[in-house]
Short mmCIF file of C-alpha atoms in Angstrom, two decimals:
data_model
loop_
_atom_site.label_atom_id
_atom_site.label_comp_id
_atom_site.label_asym_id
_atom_site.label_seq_id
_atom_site.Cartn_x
_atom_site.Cartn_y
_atom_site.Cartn_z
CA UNK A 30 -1.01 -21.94 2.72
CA UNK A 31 2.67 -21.95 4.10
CA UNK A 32 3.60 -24.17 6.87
CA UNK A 33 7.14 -25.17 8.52
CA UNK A 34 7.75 -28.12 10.45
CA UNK A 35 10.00 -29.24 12.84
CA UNK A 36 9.97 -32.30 12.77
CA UNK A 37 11.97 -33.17 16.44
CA UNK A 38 10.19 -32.13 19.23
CA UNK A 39 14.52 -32.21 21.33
CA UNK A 40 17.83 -32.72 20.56
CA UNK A 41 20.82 -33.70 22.63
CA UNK A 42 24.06 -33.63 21.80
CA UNK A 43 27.28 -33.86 23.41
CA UNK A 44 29.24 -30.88 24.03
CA UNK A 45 31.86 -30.24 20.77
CA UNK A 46 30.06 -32.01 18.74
CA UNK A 47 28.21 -30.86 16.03
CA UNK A 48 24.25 -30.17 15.87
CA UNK A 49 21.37 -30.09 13.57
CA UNK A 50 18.15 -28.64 14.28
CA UNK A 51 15.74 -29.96 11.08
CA UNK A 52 13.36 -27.59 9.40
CA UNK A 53 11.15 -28.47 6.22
CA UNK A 54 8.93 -26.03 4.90
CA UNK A 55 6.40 -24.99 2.57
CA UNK A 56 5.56 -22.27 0.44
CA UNK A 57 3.62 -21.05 -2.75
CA UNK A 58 6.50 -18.96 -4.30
CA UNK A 59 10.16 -18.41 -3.39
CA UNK A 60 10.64 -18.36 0.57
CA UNK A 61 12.03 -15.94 2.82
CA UNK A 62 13.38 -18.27 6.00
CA UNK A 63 14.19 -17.33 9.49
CA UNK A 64 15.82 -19.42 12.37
CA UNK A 65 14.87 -17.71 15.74
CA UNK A 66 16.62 -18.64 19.53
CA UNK A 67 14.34 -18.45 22.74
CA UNK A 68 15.85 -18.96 25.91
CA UNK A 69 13.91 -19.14 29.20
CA UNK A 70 11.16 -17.01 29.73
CA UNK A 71 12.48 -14.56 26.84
CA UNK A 72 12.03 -12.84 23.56
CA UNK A 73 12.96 -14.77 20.49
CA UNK A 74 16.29 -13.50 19.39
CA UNK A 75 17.00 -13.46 15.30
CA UNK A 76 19.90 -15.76 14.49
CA UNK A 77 20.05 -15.83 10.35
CA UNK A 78 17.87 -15.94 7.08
CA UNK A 79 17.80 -16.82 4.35
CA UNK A 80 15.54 -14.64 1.29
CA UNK A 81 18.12 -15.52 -1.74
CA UNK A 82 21.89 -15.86 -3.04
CA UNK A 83 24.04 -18.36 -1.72
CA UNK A 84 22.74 -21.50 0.09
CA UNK A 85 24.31 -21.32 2.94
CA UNK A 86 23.49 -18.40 5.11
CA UNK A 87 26.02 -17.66 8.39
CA UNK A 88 24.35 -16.06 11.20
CA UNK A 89 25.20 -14.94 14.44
CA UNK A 90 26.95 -17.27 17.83
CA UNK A 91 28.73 -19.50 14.87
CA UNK A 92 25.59 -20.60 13.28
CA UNK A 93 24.70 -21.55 9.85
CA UNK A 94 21.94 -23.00 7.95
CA UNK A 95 21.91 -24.62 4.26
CA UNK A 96 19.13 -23.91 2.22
CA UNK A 97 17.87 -26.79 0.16
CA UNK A 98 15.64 -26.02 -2.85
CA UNK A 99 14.77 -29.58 -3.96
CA UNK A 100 14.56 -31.08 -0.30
CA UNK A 101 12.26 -27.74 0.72
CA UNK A 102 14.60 -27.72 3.91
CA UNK A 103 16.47 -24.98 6.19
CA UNK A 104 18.29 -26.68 9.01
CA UNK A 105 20.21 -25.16 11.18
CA UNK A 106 23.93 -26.27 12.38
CA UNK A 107 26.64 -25.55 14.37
CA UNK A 108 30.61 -27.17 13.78
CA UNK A 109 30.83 -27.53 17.50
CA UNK A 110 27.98 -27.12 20.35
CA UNK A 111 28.31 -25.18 23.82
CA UNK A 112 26.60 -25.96 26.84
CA UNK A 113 25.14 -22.35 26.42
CA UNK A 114 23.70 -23.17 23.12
CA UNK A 115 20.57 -24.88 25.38
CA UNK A 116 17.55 -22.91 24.21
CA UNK A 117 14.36 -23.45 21.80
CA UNK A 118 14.93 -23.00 18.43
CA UNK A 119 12.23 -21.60 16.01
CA UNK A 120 12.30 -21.69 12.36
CA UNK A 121 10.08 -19.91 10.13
CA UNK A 122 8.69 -19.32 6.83
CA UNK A 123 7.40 -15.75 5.13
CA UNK A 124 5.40 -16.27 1.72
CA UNK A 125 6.50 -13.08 0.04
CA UNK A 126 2.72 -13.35 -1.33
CA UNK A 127 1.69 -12.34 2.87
CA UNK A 128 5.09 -10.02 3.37
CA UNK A 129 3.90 -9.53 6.90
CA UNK A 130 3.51 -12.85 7.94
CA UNK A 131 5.81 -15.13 9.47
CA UNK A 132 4.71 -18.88 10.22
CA UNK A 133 6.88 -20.81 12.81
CA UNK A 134 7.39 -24.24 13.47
CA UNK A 135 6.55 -25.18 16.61
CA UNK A 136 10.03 -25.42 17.92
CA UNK A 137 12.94 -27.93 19.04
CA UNK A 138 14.14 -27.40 22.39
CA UNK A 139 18.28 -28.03 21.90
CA UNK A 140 20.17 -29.83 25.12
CA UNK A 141 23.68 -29.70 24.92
CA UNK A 142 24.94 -32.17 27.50
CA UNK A 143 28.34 -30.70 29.70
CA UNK B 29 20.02 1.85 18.00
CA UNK B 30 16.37 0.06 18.11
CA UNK B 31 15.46 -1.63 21.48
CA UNK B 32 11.91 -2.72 22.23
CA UNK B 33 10.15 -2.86 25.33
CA UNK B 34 6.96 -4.55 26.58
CA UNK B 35 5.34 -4.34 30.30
CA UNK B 36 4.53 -5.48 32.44
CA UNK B 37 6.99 -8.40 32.46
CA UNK B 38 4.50 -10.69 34.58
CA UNK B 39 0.84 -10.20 34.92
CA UNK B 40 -1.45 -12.32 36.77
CA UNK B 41 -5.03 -11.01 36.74
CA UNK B 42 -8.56 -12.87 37.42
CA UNK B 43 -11.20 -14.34 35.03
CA UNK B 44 -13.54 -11.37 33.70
CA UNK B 45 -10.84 -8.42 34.20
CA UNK B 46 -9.54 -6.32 32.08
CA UNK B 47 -6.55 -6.40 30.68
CA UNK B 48 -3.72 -3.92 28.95
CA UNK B 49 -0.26 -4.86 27.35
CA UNK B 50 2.32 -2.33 25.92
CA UNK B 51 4.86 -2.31 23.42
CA UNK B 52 6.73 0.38 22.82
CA UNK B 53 9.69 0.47 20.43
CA UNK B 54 12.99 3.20 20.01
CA UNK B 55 15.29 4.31 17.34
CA UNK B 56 13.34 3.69 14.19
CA UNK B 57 10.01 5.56 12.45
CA UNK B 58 7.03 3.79 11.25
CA UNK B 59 7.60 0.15 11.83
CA UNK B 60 5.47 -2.69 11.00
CA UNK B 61 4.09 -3.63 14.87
CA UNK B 62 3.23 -7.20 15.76
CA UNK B 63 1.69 -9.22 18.61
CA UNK B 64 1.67 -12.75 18.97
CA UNK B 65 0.89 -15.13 21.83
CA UNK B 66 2.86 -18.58 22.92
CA UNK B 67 1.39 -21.32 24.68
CA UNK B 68 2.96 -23.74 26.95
CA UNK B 69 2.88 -25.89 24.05
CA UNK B 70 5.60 -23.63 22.45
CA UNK B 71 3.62 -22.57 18.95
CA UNK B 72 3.51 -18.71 18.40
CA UNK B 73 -0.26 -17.53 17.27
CA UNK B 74 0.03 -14.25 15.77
CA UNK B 75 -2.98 -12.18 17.14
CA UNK B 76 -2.10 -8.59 15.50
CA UNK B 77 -0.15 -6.48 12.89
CA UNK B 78 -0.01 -3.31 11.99
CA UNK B 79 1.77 -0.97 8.99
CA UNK B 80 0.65 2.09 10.36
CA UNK B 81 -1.17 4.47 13.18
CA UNK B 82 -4.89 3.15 13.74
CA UNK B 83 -4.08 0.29 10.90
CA UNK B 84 -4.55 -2.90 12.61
CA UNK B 85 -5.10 -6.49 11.13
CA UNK B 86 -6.25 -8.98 13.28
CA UNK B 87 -5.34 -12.59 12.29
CA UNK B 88 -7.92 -14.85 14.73
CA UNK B 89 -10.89 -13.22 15.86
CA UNK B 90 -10.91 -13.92 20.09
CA UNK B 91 -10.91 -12.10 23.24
CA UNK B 92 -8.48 -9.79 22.52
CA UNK B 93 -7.87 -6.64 20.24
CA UNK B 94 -5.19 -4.10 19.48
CA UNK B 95 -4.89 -0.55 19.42
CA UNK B 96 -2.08 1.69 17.92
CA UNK B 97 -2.58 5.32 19.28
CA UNK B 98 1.35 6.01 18.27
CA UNK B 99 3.80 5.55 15.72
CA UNK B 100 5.82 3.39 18.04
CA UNK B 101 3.26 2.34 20.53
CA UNK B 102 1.42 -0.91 20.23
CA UNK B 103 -1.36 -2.37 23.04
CA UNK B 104 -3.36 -5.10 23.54
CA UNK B 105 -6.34 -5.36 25.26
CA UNK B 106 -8.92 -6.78 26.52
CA UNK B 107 -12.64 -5.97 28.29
CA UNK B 108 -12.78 -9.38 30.10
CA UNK B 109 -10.07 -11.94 30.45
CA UNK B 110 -10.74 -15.80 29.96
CA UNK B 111 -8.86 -18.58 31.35
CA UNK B 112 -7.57 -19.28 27.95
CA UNK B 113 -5.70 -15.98 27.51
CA UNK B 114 -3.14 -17.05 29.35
CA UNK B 115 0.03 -17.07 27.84
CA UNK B 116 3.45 -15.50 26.82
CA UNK B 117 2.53 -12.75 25.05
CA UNK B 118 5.33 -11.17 22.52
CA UNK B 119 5.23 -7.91 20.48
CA UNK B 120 7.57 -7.64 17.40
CA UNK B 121 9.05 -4.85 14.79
CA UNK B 122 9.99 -4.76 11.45
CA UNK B 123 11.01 -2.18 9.27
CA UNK B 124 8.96 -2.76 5.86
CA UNK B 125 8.61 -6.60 5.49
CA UNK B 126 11.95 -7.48 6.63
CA UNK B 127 13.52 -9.41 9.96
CA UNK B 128 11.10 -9.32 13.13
CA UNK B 129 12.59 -8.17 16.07
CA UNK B 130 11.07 -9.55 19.57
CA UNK B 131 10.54 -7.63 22.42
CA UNK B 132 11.58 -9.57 25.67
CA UNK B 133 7.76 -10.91 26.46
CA UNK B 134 4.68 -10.21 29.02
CA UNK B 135 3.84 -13.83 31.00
CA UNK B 136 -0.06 -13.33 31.91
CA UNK B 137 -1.53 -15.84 33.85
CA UNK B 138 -5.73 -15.56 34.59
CA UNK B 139 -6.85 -17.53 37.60
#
């Protein structure tokens, strides 16, 4: 069965500074991965995936996220963190064996401290 | 363009009544339909799917069930709400097997 974890529960970090949001996963064949933004009492909004090609997948509001085969990882970052990046951050996993499927982690709520 | 909409936005309903959420999405034909529900606790369950009119696959048999009368119309329902339905329910497209798109969310609270 595919699963995802994320393995911090928060993470602060200082505003300009970089961030990392950590996702492993796991899968029975190649993975389609998907990092997913929540603020407040709203929809999830898509941010990037990843289904094959280069490792590292830009998405949208300056985020990226490097796929690592060997490590079974997706994590997301950002070069430099705004105070309005503050939100939960879902990743999640599709095994293209169950193409309408997605399994999230259960998310990592991101403070960025003024 | 495709927007999605779900309503009511809050919902706050006794123990034993009924209940009905809709979904409704615009600007694209025969889309994959989804429903899932997030706890407090953050996790998304997904309750639902569905490739087609009348096609629905339910993923964790409950309280709840889904109906899709329209191409672009997805409900949930159910005949008598527990305490443990409440929740932030979502509803989600996808055209084929592709990105999920989330419509903004239906907070239902049973008392």
């Amino acid at each position: 069965a595919q699963s995802v974890a994320q393995p911090e529960d928060q993470v602060n970090v200082a505003e300009g500074n970089p961030l990392t949001v950590k996702c492993t996963y796991s899968v029975s064949g190649n993975p389609y991965l998907f990092w997913y933004v929540q603020y407040p009492n709203r929809g999830l909004q898509f941010l990037l995936k990843y289904i094959t090609g280069d490792n590292l997948v830009k998405g949208s509001y300056g985020f990226e996220a490097e796929f690592n085969k060997s490590q079974t990882s997706f994590h997301l970052k950002k070069p430099s963190a705004l105070v309005s990046d503050s939100a939960l951050y879902f990743c999640a996993v599709r095994d293209p064996s169950r193409s309408y499927q997605l399994t999230f982690g259960k998310g990592t709520k991101l403070s960025v401290i003024p | 363009s495709q927007t999605i909409h779900q309503w009511p936005a809050t919902l706050v309903q006794p123990v034993g009544s009924p209940l009905s959420l809709e979904c409704t999405v615009e600007g694209t034909s025969n889309p994959n339909l989804y429903w899932y529900r997030q706890a407090a606790g953050r996790g998304l369950q997904l309750l639902f799917y569905s490739v087609g009119i009348g096609q629905i696959s339910s993923e964790v048999p409950q309280n709840l069930s889904a109906s899709r009368p329209q191409d672009r119309q997805f409900i949930l329902s159910s005949k008598k709400l527990l305490l443990s339905d409440s929740g932030f329910y979502l509803c989600a497209w996808a055209v084929s097997t592709d990105t999920q798109y989330f419509g903004p969310g239906t907070r239902l609270t049973v008392l």
